Short mmCIF file of C-alpha atoms in Angstrom, two decimals:
data_model
loop_
_atom_site.label_atom_id
_atom_site.label_comp_id
_atom_site.label_asym_id
_atom_site.label_seq_id
_atom_site.Cartn_x
_atom_site.Cartn_y
_atom_site.Cartn_z
CA MET E 847 118.12 98.11 71.89
CA ALA E 848 119.68 97.78 75.34
CA GLY E 849 121.85 100.83 74.72
CA ARG E 850 118.87 103.19 74.83
CA GLY E 851 117.96 102.11 78.40
CA ALA E 852 121.51 102.30 79.80
CA PRO E 853 121.90 106.13 79.73
CA ALA E 854 118.80 106.54 81.88
CA ARG E 855 120.16 104.05 84.40
CA ARG E 856 123.58 105.77 84.43
CA ALA E 857 121.81 109.10 84.90
CA GLY E 858 119.99 107.61 87.87
CA ARG E 859 123.27 106.52 89.44
CA LEU E 860 124.75 109.97 88.81
CA ALA E 861 121.72 111.63 90.42
CA LEU E 862 122.11 109.40 93.50
CA SER E 863 125.80 110.32 93.73
CA ILE E 864 124.93 114.02 93.54
CA LEU E 865 122.28 113.51 96.24
CA LEU E 866 124.82 111.84 98.50
CA LEU E 867 127.34 114.65 97.99
CA ALA E 868 124.68 117.29 98.51
CA SER E 869 123.40 115.66 101.69
CA THR E 870 126.95 115.54 103.05
CA ALA E 871 127.84 119.06 101.95
CA ALA E 872 124.69 120.41 103.60
CA LEU E 873 125.86 119.22 107.00
CA PRO E 874 127.71 121.65 109.26
CA GLY E 875 131.29 120.47 109.57
CA ALA E 876 131.17 118.82 106.14
CA ALA E 877 134.64 120.19 105.47
CA VAL E 878 135.98 117.49 107.76
CA ALA E 879 134.52 114.80 105.52
CA GLN E 880 135.74 116.43 102.34
CA THR E 881 139.28 117.17 103.48
CA GLY E 882 139.69 114.10 105.68
CA SER E 883 141.41 116.28 108.25
CA GLU E 884 141.21 115.05 111.82
CA THR E 885 142.38 118.46 113.09
CA SER E 886 139.56 120.55 111.60
CA ALA E 887 137.05 121.27 114.34
CA PRO E 888 133.37 120.47 113.68
CA ALA E 889 131.22 123.59 113.37
CA ASN E 890 128.72 122.43 116.02
CA ALA E 891 129.24 121.87 119.74
CA VAL E 892 127.32 118.55 119.71
CA ALA E 893 129.37 117.35 116.73
CA SER E 894 132.53 118.30 118.56
CA ALA E 895 131.43 116.29 121.59
CA ILE E 896 130.61 113.29 119.38
CA ARG E 897 134.07 113.51 117.84
CA GLN E 898 135.59 113.18 121.30
CA GLN E 899 133.62 110.03 122.14
CA VAL E 900 133.06 108.05 118.96
CA GLY E 901 135.48 105.36 117.93
CA GLY E 902 135.84 101.86 116.59
CA LYS E 903 133.31 100.62 114.08
CA LEU E 904 131.28 103.87 114.10
CA ARG E 905 134.10 106.37 113.58
CA ASP E 906 134.19 106.16 109.76
CA PHE E 907 130.49 106.97 109.52
CA TYR E 908 130.70 110.05 111.72
CA ARG E 909 133.96 111.33 110.27
CA ALA E 910 132.43 111.27 106.77
CA ARG E 911 129.58 113.53 107.93
CA GLY E 912 131.59 115.94 110.03
CA TYR E 913 130.43 114.17 113.21
CA TRP E 914 126.96 115.59 112.67
CA PRO E 915 124.41 113.72 114.84
CA LEU E 916 121.78 111.30 113.62
CA TRP E 917 119.75 111.15 116.82
CA ILE E 918 120.15 114.61 118.34
CA VAL E 919 118.03 117.54 117.14
CA GLY E 920 119.39 120.90 118.25
CA GLU E 921 120.65 120.12 121.71
CA ALA E 922 118.13 117.47 122.75
CA PRO E 923 117.29 113.88 121.78
CA GLY E 924 115.08 113.74 118.70
CA PRO E 925 111.89 111.61 118.66
CA GLN E 926 113.77 108.98 116.62
CA ALA E 927 115.78 108.17 119.78
CA SER E 928 112.75 106.94 121.74
CA ALA E 929 111.34 105.33 118.59
CA LEU E 930 114.40 103.09 118.31
CA VAL E 931 114.06 101.99 121.92
CA ASP E 932 110.35 101.30 121.31
CA VAL E 933 111.35 98.94 118.49
CA ILE E 934 114.05 97.28 120.60
CA GLU E 935 111.58 96.56 123.40
CA THR E 936 109.40 94.54 120.98
CA VAL E 937 112.08 92.51 119.16
CA GLU E 938 110.98 89.28 120.81
CA VAL E 939 108.47 89.17 117.95
CA ASP E 940 111.48 89.06 115.62
CA GLY E 941 112.98 86.14 117.51
CA LEU E 942 115.57 88.38 119.18
CA ASP E 943 116.41 89.15 122.81
CA PRO E 944 115.73 92.83 123.65
CA GLU E 945 118.37 92.78 126.39
CA LEU E 946 121.10 92.36 123.78
CA TYR E 947 120.50 96.00 122.82
CA SER E 948 120.24 97.40 126.39
CA PRO E 949 116.89 99.24 126.18
CA GLU E 950 116.93 100.26 129.86
CA ARG E 951 120.39 101.82 129.49
CA LEU E 952 119.26 103.65 126.36
CA ARG E 953 116.21 105.04 128.21
CA ARG E 954 118.50 106.33 130.98
CA LEU E 955 120.82 107.93 128.43
CA ILE E 956 117.83 109.66 126.79
CA ASP E 957 116.72 111.01 130.17
CA ASP E 958 120.25 112.23 130.94
CA ALA E 959 120.58 113.90 127.52
CA GLU E 960 117.38 115.91 128.01
CA SER E 961 119.44 118.27 130.17
CA GLY E 962 121.38 119.39 127.10
CA ASN E 963 124.72 118.35 128.58
CA LEU E 964 127.10 117.88 125.62
CA ARG E 965 128.82 114.80 127.02
CA SER E 966 125.42 113.15 127.69
CA LEU E 967 124.20 114.02 124.20
CA ALA E 968 127.31 112.53 122.62
CA SER E 969 127.09 109.38 124.75
CA LEU E 970 123.47 108.90 123.71
CA GLU E 971 124.28 109.50 120.03
CA VAL E 972 127.04 106.89 119.96
CA ALA E 973 125.01 104.35 121.96
CA LEU E 974 121.95 104.65 119.70
CA SER E 975 124.00 104.28 116.53
CA GLY E 976 125.72 101.21 117.92
CA ALA E 977 122.36 99.71 118.92
CA LEU E 978 120.87 100.36 115.48
CA ALA E 979 123.85 98.77 113.73
CA ASP E 980 123.65 95.65 115.92
CA LEU E 981 119.86 95.42 115.62
CA VAL E 982 119.82 95.70 111.83
CA ARG E 983 122.55 93.09 111.44
CA ASP E 984 120.68 90.64 113.70
CA MET E 985 117.21 91.32 112.31
CA ARG E 986 118.40 90.74 108.75
CA GLU E 987 119.99 87.37 109.62
CA PRO E 988 117.98 84.68 107.72
CA ARG E 989 116.59 81.68 109.60
CA ILE E 990 115.07 79.68 106.77
CA GLU E 991 116.61 78.68 103.46
CA ILE E 992 115.99 79.74 99.91
CA ARG E 993 117.90 78.76 96.80
CA TYR E 994 120.14 81.58 95.59
CA LEU E 995 120.94 81.44 91.87
CA GLU E 996 123.56 84.18 92.15
CA GLU E 997 126.31 84.45 94.75
CA SER E 998 125.82 88.22 94.87
CA LEU E 999 122.32 87.71 96.31
CA GLU E 1000 123.39 85.58 99.25
CA PRO E 1001 122.96 87.54 102.50
CA THR E 1002 126.00 88.97 104.24
CA ARG E 1003 126.30 90.93 107.49
CA ALA E 1004 126.43 94.62 106.57
CA LYS E 1005 129.09 96.85 108.06
CA PRO E 1006 127.90 99.34 110.70
CA ASP E 1007 128.88 102.40 108.64
CA ALA E 1008 126.84 101.12 105.68
CA ILE E 1009 123.80 100.58 107.94
CA LEU E 1010 124.07 104.08 109.39
CA ARG E 1011 124.61 105.71 105.99
CA ARG E 1012 121.35 104.19 104.77
CA ALA E 1013 119.54 105.49 107.85
CA ALA E 1014 121.05 108.95 107.35
CA LEU E 1015 119.80 109.09 103.74
CA ALA E 1016 116.18 108.57 104.77
CA LYS E 1017 113.95 111.63 104.39
CA SER E 1018 112.86 111.11 107.99
CA THR E 1019 114.99 109.18 110.47
CA LEU E 1020 111.90 108.88 112.69
CA ASP E 1021 109.85 107.22 109.93
CA TYR E 1022 112.81 105.04 108.93
CA VAL E 1023 113.05 103.67 112.47
CA ARG E 1024 109.31 103.34 113.12
CA ASN E 1025 108.74 101.55 109.79
CA LEU E 1026 111.85 99.35 110.02
CA GLY E 1027 113.18 100.88 106.81
CA TRP E 1028 116.05 98.36 106.72
CA MET E 1029 113.56 95.51 106.19
CA SER E 1030 111.14 94.71 103.39
CA PRO E 1031 107.78 96.52 103.67
CA LEU E 1032 106.21 93.05 103.67
CA TYR E 1033 108.19 92.23 106.80
CA GLY E 1034 107.14 95.42 108.56
CA GLN E 1035 103.45 94.87 107.85
CA LEU E 1036 103.51 91.23 108.93
CA ARG E 1037 105.38 92.24 112.08
CA GLU E 1038 102.66 94.74 112.98
CA ALA E 1039 100.04 92.07 112.43
CA LEU E 1040 101.90 89.65 114.69
CA LEU E 1041 102.24 92.24 117.44
CA SER E 1042 98.44 92.69 117.47
CA ALA E 1043 97.41 89.10 116.63
CA GLU E 1044 94.64 87.52 118.67
CA PRO E 1045 95.55 84.27 120.44
CA GLY E 1046 93.80 81.02 119.68
CA ASN E 1047 91.73 79.55 116.88
CA GLY E 1048 88.76 78.21 118.81
CA ASP E 1049 88.17 74.58 119.74
CA ALA E 1050 89.49 72.47 116.85
CA ARG E 1051 87.83 69.37 118.33
CA VAL E 1052 84.30 70.67 117.61
CA ASN E 1053 82.57 69.15 114.58
CA VAL E 1054 79.78 71.18 112.96
CA PRO E 1055 77.09 68.85 111.50
CA SER E 1056 76.21 69.28 107.83
CA GLY E 1057 72.90 70.91 107.03
CA PRO E 1058 71.30 74.01 105.50
CA LEU E 1059 73.26 77.20 104.89
CA LEU E 1060 73.92 79.12 108.10
CA ARG E 1061 73.60 82.90 107.83
CA PRO E 1062 73.39 86.02 110.05
CA GLY E 1063 70.17 86.19 112.09
CA MET E 1064 69.85 82.43 112.52
CA THR E 1065 69.97 80.59 115.87
CA GLY E 1066 70.17 76.98 116.94
CA GLU E 1067 72.48 74.14 117.95
CA ARG E 1068 74.56 74.20 114.74
CA VAL E 1069 75.15 77.93 115.18
CA ALA E 1070 76.27 77.30 118.80
CA LEU E 1071 78.74 74.67 117.58
CA LEU E 1072 79.98 77.04 114.87
CA ARG E 1073 80.62 79.70 117.51
CA ALA E 1074 82.56 77.22 119.67
CA ARG E 1075 84.58 76.01 116.69
CA LEU E 1076 85.64 79.58 115.88
CA GLY E 1077 86.44 80.61 119.47
CA LEU E 1078 83.51 82.93 120.23
CA PRO E 1079 81.65 83.17 123.58
CA GLU E 1080 78.87 80.67 124.26
CA GLY E 1081 75.54 81.37 122.57
CA ASP E 1082 73.43 80.26 119.63
CA ALA E 1083 73.06 83.52 117.69
CA TYR E 1084 74.62 84.12 114.25
CA ASP E 1085 75.61 87.70 115.06
CA ASP E 1086 78.04 90.15 113.45
CA ALA E 1087 80.98 88.78 115.45
CA LEU E 1088 80.34 85.28 114.10
CA ARG E 1089 79.95 86.57 110.56
CA ASP E 1090 83.30 88.36 110.82
CA ARG E 1091 84.99 85.27 112.26
CA VAL E 1092 83.55 83.11 109.45
CA ARG E 1093 84.88 85.59 106.91
CA ARG E 1094 88.35 85.44 108.42
CA PHE E 1095 88.30 81.66 108.39
CA GLN E 1096 87.15 81.60 104.76
CA SER E 1097 89.92 84.01 103.79
CA SER E 1098 92.51 81.83 105.54
CA ARG E 1099 91.38 78.83 103.49
CA GLY E 1100 91.10 80.60 100.15
CA LEU E 1101 87.28 80.38 100.14
CA PRO E 1102 84.92 83.19 99.06
CA ALA E 1103 84.77 85.40 102.18
CA ASP E 1104 81.00 86.02 102.26
CA GLY E 1105 80.50 85.33 105.99
CA LEU E 1106 77.97 82.56 105.27
CA ALA E 1107 78.61 79.03 106.56
CA GLY E 1108 77.71 76.85 103.60
CA ALA E 1109 78.72 73.28 102.80
CA ARG E 1110 82.28 74.14 101.69
CA THR E 1111 82.97 76.28 104.75
CA VAL E 1112 81.58 73.68 107.16
CA ALA E 1113 83.58 70.94 105.42
CA ALA E 1114 86.77 73.01 105.75
CA LEU E 1115 86.05 73.59 109.44
CA ASN E 1116 85.49 69.89 110.03
CA ARG E 1117 88.69 68.98 108.22
CA GLY E 1118 90.38 71.23 110.74
CA ALA E 1119 88.68 69.30 113.56
CA ALA E 1120 90.42 66.14 112.38
CA LYS E 1121 93.65 68.04 111.63
CA PRO E 1122 94.10 70.99 114.02
CA PRO E 1123 94.75 74.25 112.16
CA VAL E 1124 98.01 76.09 112.43
CA ASP E 1125 97.76 78.79 115.12
CA ARG E 1126 97.46 82.16 113.40
CA ARG E 1127 100.32 83.64 115.39
CA GLU E 1128 102.57 80.75 114.40
CA LEU E 1129 101.53 81.24 110.78
CA LEU E 1130 102.42 84.94 111.01
CA ARG E 1131 105.79 84.05 112.56
CA LEU E 1132 106.54 81.63 109.74
CA ASN E 1133 105.67 84.16 107.07
CA LEU E 1134 107.68 86.79 108.93
CA GLU E 1135 110.69 84.47 108.59
CA ARG E 1136 110.02 84.20 104.87
CA ALA E 1137 109.80 87.98 104.56
CA ARG E 1138 113.12 88.30 106.42
CA LEU E 1139 114.78 86.93 103.26
CA LEU E 1140 113.75 89.98 101.23
CA PRO E 1141 115.80 93.15 100.76
CA ASP E 1142 114.62 96.57 101.85
CA ALA E 1143 112.50 98.72 99.53
CA TRP E 1144 115.52 100.85 98.54
CA THR E 1145 116.91 97.84 96.69
CA ARG E 1146 115.40 97.58 93.21
CA HIS E 1147 113.77 94.16 93.12
CA ILE E 1148 110.73 92.02 92.28
CA VAL E 1149 108.81 89.77 94.69
CA VAL E 1150 106.56 86.96 93.46
CA ASP E 1151 104.23 85.36 96.00
CA ALA E 1152 103.32 81.93 94.63
CA ALA E 1153 100.79 81.24 97.42
CA ALA E 1154 98.60 84.30 96.79
CA ALA E 1155 99.60 84.48 93.09
CA ARG E 1156 100.72 88.09 93.38
CA LEU E 1157 103.75 90.17 92.34
CA TRP E 1158 105.23 93.42 93.69
CA TYR E 1159 108.17 95.50 92.54
CA TYR E 1160 110.13 97.99 94.65
CA GLU E 1161 112.57 100.85 94.18
CA GLY E 1162 113.56 104.10 95.87
CA GLY E 1163 112.24 103.09 99.27
CA ALA E 1164 108.67 102.26 98.20
CA GLU E 1165 106.48 99.83 96.30
CA GLN E 1166 106.32 100.87 92.64
CA GLY E 1167 103.59 98.50 91.47
CA THR E 1168 101.78 95.22 91.93
CA MET E 1169 99.86 92.79 89.75
CA ARG E 1170 98.20 89.41 89.78
CA VAL E 1171 100.07 86.40 88.45
CA VAL E 1172 99.41 82.76 87.68
CA ALA E 1173 101.67 80.36 89.60
CA GLY E 1174 102.36 76.64 89.46
CA THR E 1175 99.85 73.93 90.27
CA PRO E 1176 100.30 71.80 93.41
CA GLU E 1177 101.81 69.14 91.12
CA THR E 1178 104.13 71.59 89.29
CA GLN E 1179 104.99 74.05 92.04
CA THR E 1180 106.70 77.40 91.62
CA PRO E 1181 109.87 76.98 93.71
CA MET E 1182 111.28 79.36 96.33
CA MET E 1183 114.44 80.89 94.90
CA ALA E 1184 116.15 84.19 94.14
CA GLY E 1185 117.87 85.18 90.92
CA LEU E 1186 118.70 88.12 88.69
CA VAL E 1187 116.51 89.12 85.74
CA ARG E 1188 119.24 89.53 83.12
CA TYR E 1189 117.37 89.81 79.83
CA ALA E 1190 114.00 89.80 78.12
CA THR E 1191 113.13 87.63 75.13
CA LEU E 1192 110.70 89.18 72.64
CA ASN E 1193 108.66 87.01 70.25
CA PRO E 1194 109.60 83.93 72.29
CA TYR E 1195 109.24 80.27 71.43
CA TRP E 1196 107.69 77.95 73.99
CA ASN E 1197 109.27 74.53 74.53
CA VAL E 1198 106.28 72.33 75.22
CA PRO E 1199 106.67 69.91 78.17
CA VAL E 1200 106.80 66.32 76.96
CA ASP E 1201 103.70 65.31 78.91
CA LEU E 1202 101.67 68.00 77.14
CA VAL E 1203 103.06 66.89 73.78
CA ARG E 1204 101.81 63.39 74.60
CA LYS E 1205 98.41 64.46 75.94
CA ARG E 1206 97.45 67.39 73.69
CA ILE E 1207 99.51 67.45 70.54
CA ALA E 1208 100.08 63.82 69.54
CA PRO E 1209 96.34 62.91 69.47
CA LYS E 1210 95.64 65.81 67.09
CA VAL E 1211 98.52 64.85 64.80
CA LEU E 1212 97.22 61.27 64.71
CA SER E 1213 93.73 62.58 63.88
CA GLY E 1214 95.09 64.41 60.84
CA VAL E 1215 95.82 67.93 62.16
CA SER E 1216 99.41 68.67 61.19
CA LEU E 1217 101.94 69.97 63.70
CA GLU E 1218 102.35 73.15 61.66
CA ARG E 1219 98.61 73.85 61.65
CA GLN E 1220 98.64 73.60 65.43
CA GLY E 1221 101.35 76.28 65.53
CA TYR E 1222 104.29 74.09 66.53
CA GLU E 1223 107.51 72.72 65.06
CA ALA E 1224 109.72 69.77 65.98
CA LEU E 1225 113.43 69.92 66.76
CA SER E 1226 116.17 67.33 66.55
CA ASP E 1227 117.19 67.46 70.24
CA TRP E 1228 117.25 69.62 73.38
CA THR E 1229 120.59 71.33 72.76
CA ALA E 1230 121.12 74.99 71.84
CA ASN E 1231 122.17 73.86 68.33
CA ALA E 1232 119.06 71.77 67.63
CA ARG E 1233 117.68 71.95 64.08
CA VAL E 1234 114.10 71.94 62.87
CA ILE E 1235 113.05 68.52 61.55
CA PRO E 1236 109.98 67.33 59.60
CA ALA E 1237 107.14 66.25 61.88
CA SER E 1238 106.73 63.19 59.65
CA THR E 1239 110.01 61.77 60.99
CA ILE E 1240 108.52 61.41 64.50
CA ASP E 1241 106.76 58.24 65.69
CA TRP E 1242 103.58 59.95 66.95
CA ARG E 1243 102.01 56.71 68.15
CA GLY E 1244 105.11 56.21 70.26
CA VAL E 1245 104.70 59.77 71.53
CA GLU E 1246 101.08 59.08 72.51
CA ALA E 1247 102.16 55.88 74.24
CA GLY E 1248 104.89 57.68 76.15
CA THR E 1249 107.81 55.74 74.65
CA VAL E 1250 109.00 58.61 72.44
CA GLU E 1251 109.70 62.10 73.82
CA PRO E 1252 110.35 64.59 71.03
CA ARG E 1253 111.21 68.24 71.46
CA VAL E 1254 108.33 70.38 70.24
CA ARG E 1255 108.12 74.14 70.49
CA GLU E 1256 105.31 76.59 69.90
CA LEU E 1257 105.97 79.27 67.31
CA PRO E 1258 105.80 82.97 68.25
CA GLY E 1259 102.47 84.66 67.67
CA ARG E 1260 99.37 86.06 69.35
CA GLY E 1261 98.35 82.64 70.66
CA ASN E 1262 101.79 81.60 71.92
CA SER E 1263 101.67 80.48 75.55
CA MET E 1264 104.56 82.83 76.38
CA GLY E 1265 102.69 85.81 74.96
CA SER E 1266 104.91 88.56 73.57
CA VAL E 1267 107.77 88.48 76.10
CA LYS E 1268 109.47 86.47 78.80
CA PHE E 1269 111.87 87.76 81.46
CA MET E 1270 114.77 85.45 82.12
CA PHE E 1271 116.74 84.82 85.33
CA PRO E 1272 118.97 81.86 84.38
CA ASN E 1273 118.26 78.67 86.33
CA ASP E 1274 118.33 74.93 85.71
CA LEU E 1275 114.60 74.49 86.39
CA GLY E 1276 113.42 76.46 83.35
CA ILE E 1277 111.49 78.94 85.52
CA TYR E 1278 110.86 82.51 84.31
CA LEU E 1279 108.29 85.32 84.23
CA HIS E 1280 106.27 85.65 81.05
CA ASP E 1281 103.32 87.18 79.26
CA THR E 1282 100.26 85.04 78.46
CA PRO E 1283 97.27 85.19 76.11
CA GLN E 1284 95.04 83.58 78.78
CA LYS E 1285 94.01 86.83 80.46
CA ASN E 1286 90.80 85.26 81.78
CA LEU E 1287 92.78 83.36 84.41
CA PHE E 1288 93.63 86.56 86.30
CA ALA E 1289 89.98 87.03 87.26
CA LYS E 1290 89.97 83.76 89.20
CA ALA E 1291 90.41 83.68 92.98
CA ASP E 1292 92.69 80.63 92.75
CA ARG E 1293 95.41 81.22 90.13
CA HIS E 1294 97.51 78.06 90.28
CA PHE E 1295 97.49 76.75 86.70
CA SER E 1296 101.05 76.93 85.37
CA ASN E 1297 103.81 74.34 85.04
CA GLY E 1298 105.94 76.30 87.52
CA CYS E 1299 106.63 79.49 85.58
CA VAL E 1300 104.98 82.79 86.51
CA ARG E 1301 102.44 84.28 84.09
CA LEU E 1302 102.08 88.05 84.33
CA GLU E 1303 98.87 90.04 84.30
CA ASP E 1304 100.64 93.01 82.71
CA ALA E 1305 104.00 92.01 81.24
CA GLY E 1306 104.23 95.30 79.36
CA ARG E 1307 104.09 97.34 82.57
CA LEU E 1308 106.75 95.22 84.25
CA GLY E 1309 108.93 95.49 81.14
CA LYS E 1310 108.63 99.27 81.11
CA TRP E 1311 109.72 99.39 84.75
CA LEU E 1312 112.67 97.07 84.12
CA PHE E 1313 113.92 98.90 81.01
CA SER E 1314 112.61 102.45 81.63
CA ARG E 1315 110.95 102.28 78.20
CA THR E 1316 108.32 100.33 76.34
CA LEU E 1317 109.69 97.05 75.02
CA LYS E 1318 109.07 96.50 71.30
CA PRO E 1319 110.63 93.91 68.97
CA GLU E 1320 112.72 95.27 66.12
CA SER E 1321 111.10 92.85 63.67
CA SER E 1322 108.94 89.73 63.53
CA ALA E 1323 112.02 87.55 64.04
CA PRO E 1324 111.66 85.08 66.92
CA GLU E 1325 113.68 85.07 70.13
CA GLN E 1326 115.03 88.63 70.23
CA HIS E 1327 117.10 88.89 73.42
CA VAL E 1328 117.33 92.32 75.11
CA PRO E 1329 119.72 92.64 78.10
CA VAL E 1330 118.40 94.45 81.19
CA PRO E 1331 120.61 97.57 81.63
CA GLU E 1332 121.27 96.53 85.24
CA PRO E 1333 120.16 93.01 86.31
CA VAL E 1334 117.30 93.16 88.81
CA PRO E 1335 116.85 90.68 91.70
CA VAL E 1336 113.68 88.60 91.65
CA TYR E 1337 112.52 86.63 94.69
CA LEU E 1338 110.07 83.76 94.19
CA MET E 1339 108.44 83.47 97.61
CA TYR E 1340 105.54 81.72 99.34
CA PHE E 1341 103.39 83.78 101.73
CA THR E 1342 100.29 82.15 103.18
CA ALA E 1343 99.86 85.38 105.15
CA SER E 1344 100.61 88.66 103.41
CA PRO E 1345 99.68 92.36 103.72
CA ASP E 1346 96.42 93.33 102.06
CA ALA E 1347 94.56 96.66 102.18
CA GLY E 1348 95.93 97.67 105.57
CA GLY E 1349 95.49 94.21 107.10
CA VAL E 1350 96.65 90.67 106.47
CA LYS E 1351 95.27 88.23 103.93
CA TYR E 1352 95.48 84.54 104.72
CA VAL E 1353 95.45 82.13 101.79
CA ALA E 1354 95.34 78.38 101.45
CA ASP E 1355 98.59 76.45 101.80
CA VAL E 1356 98.20 75.03 98.29
CA TYR E 1357 101.69 73.49 98.24
CA ASN E 1358 101.44 72.04 101.80
CA ARG E 1359 104.66 73.77 102.83
CA ASP E 1360 103.60 75.42 106.09
CA ARG E 1361 103.68 72.50 108.54
CA PRO E 1362 107.12 71.19 107.49
CA ALA E 1363 108.46 74.77 107.52
CA LEU E 1364 107.03 75.40 111.00
CA GLN E 1365 108.73 72.25 112.29
CA HIS E 1366 112.01 73.40 110.75
CA VAL E 1367 111.78 76.85 112.33
CA ALA E 1368 110.82 75.36 115.72
CA SER E 1369 113.85 73.04 115.64
CA ARG E 1370 116.35 75.89 115.26
#
């Protein structure tokens, strides 16, 4: 079955190779790249000037493209030149020092190059490419840890020519720079939110007394306290500004964002009075550090956000799809880690956790409902060579008491907890992505119900993207393994602030990870 997906993937690689050759051949002076001759003169005066000045770590990039410029349009700096300096001047938000990339010098070089002087144009071109290479390498440097299941996924510092080649392949260098095309789209959106974030969270010491529901149009002492708690100007009117601030607070705590201050909202506010909330800007910075771990959108990959119970998948420089998921409970958390989806299993078994065997299955067996009627079977052990054994050989009273821990698995079928397919990225925690028959859970605002694995709202759609075809079992046989034509990275992440409909959505820190993570980041 895997063989039918591989030709499409090989064709995709071939098409990319043709695109690369075509983009190089289209450049004036491409003969230099194709022949490798250092004596062939570039066909453009600017390219010739660049050839005279470029050297060191940038020379390979420019030689391969006939010294054709990346930043010069005609005989003047393109808008992408100023756009890069604009980014550099704001990199404090990324935890970097702008002066490392000499923004003032770059501005002077842009001004000088406006005259059209060839030497000035070449100097600017080389300086901007060097700045971009340094900036990308530094911005992609991780500052928090994640568990990598594959050595190939561990971050390395890219070579300057590789960074510049990626920039040159973008449809628009200007858009690539403005949108930080070398970072994950999630990173870029969180960065924009942090740049425009409002300071402060109001007075966390204020306690709002319990009482009737507070709603727009009301006035009084409790409304005045609510305004103070949420950082609004003095007053006692429940106006539109207060309604909007209540909505934002509710969203940040995972509450229904209706803008009404009921008992749950007031209780959440008062809990914050005893335990000061995390400053929103600090929360954005933390989640920005988490997003820094992700690849750019050109890399084919999957992102699972366990906090918001959401999944995205990316390819070709853009998001290709998203869906809701069910993640682990606070007691059985979905971990942060990165692996490679290597194969799908159709008609899967489900190995039932021993605590669920004790709580759910053993009492039914003892009441007279056989294991087979419940849709399960027992195995001799937990090895790959385990054999099916009669359920009658198991001490079910011992199971119920917790002194016996048998291996029980659910048989494939419409009601199987794995659904019709699971996507495997090998790890020692038994975590994977899988289908589920419990579709009703995806309608819930809080979707933390699993034992750590990730249940998919639309496993069929994800499978079609992974394999470039609809996945179907060849028979009713259980556990049919289908290799992914090219293994795809999957990142299990945790974003308590994430992009949503042009803004940022704040969700509850259900796993209580934010405060320890903030302390870790602050200590670096």
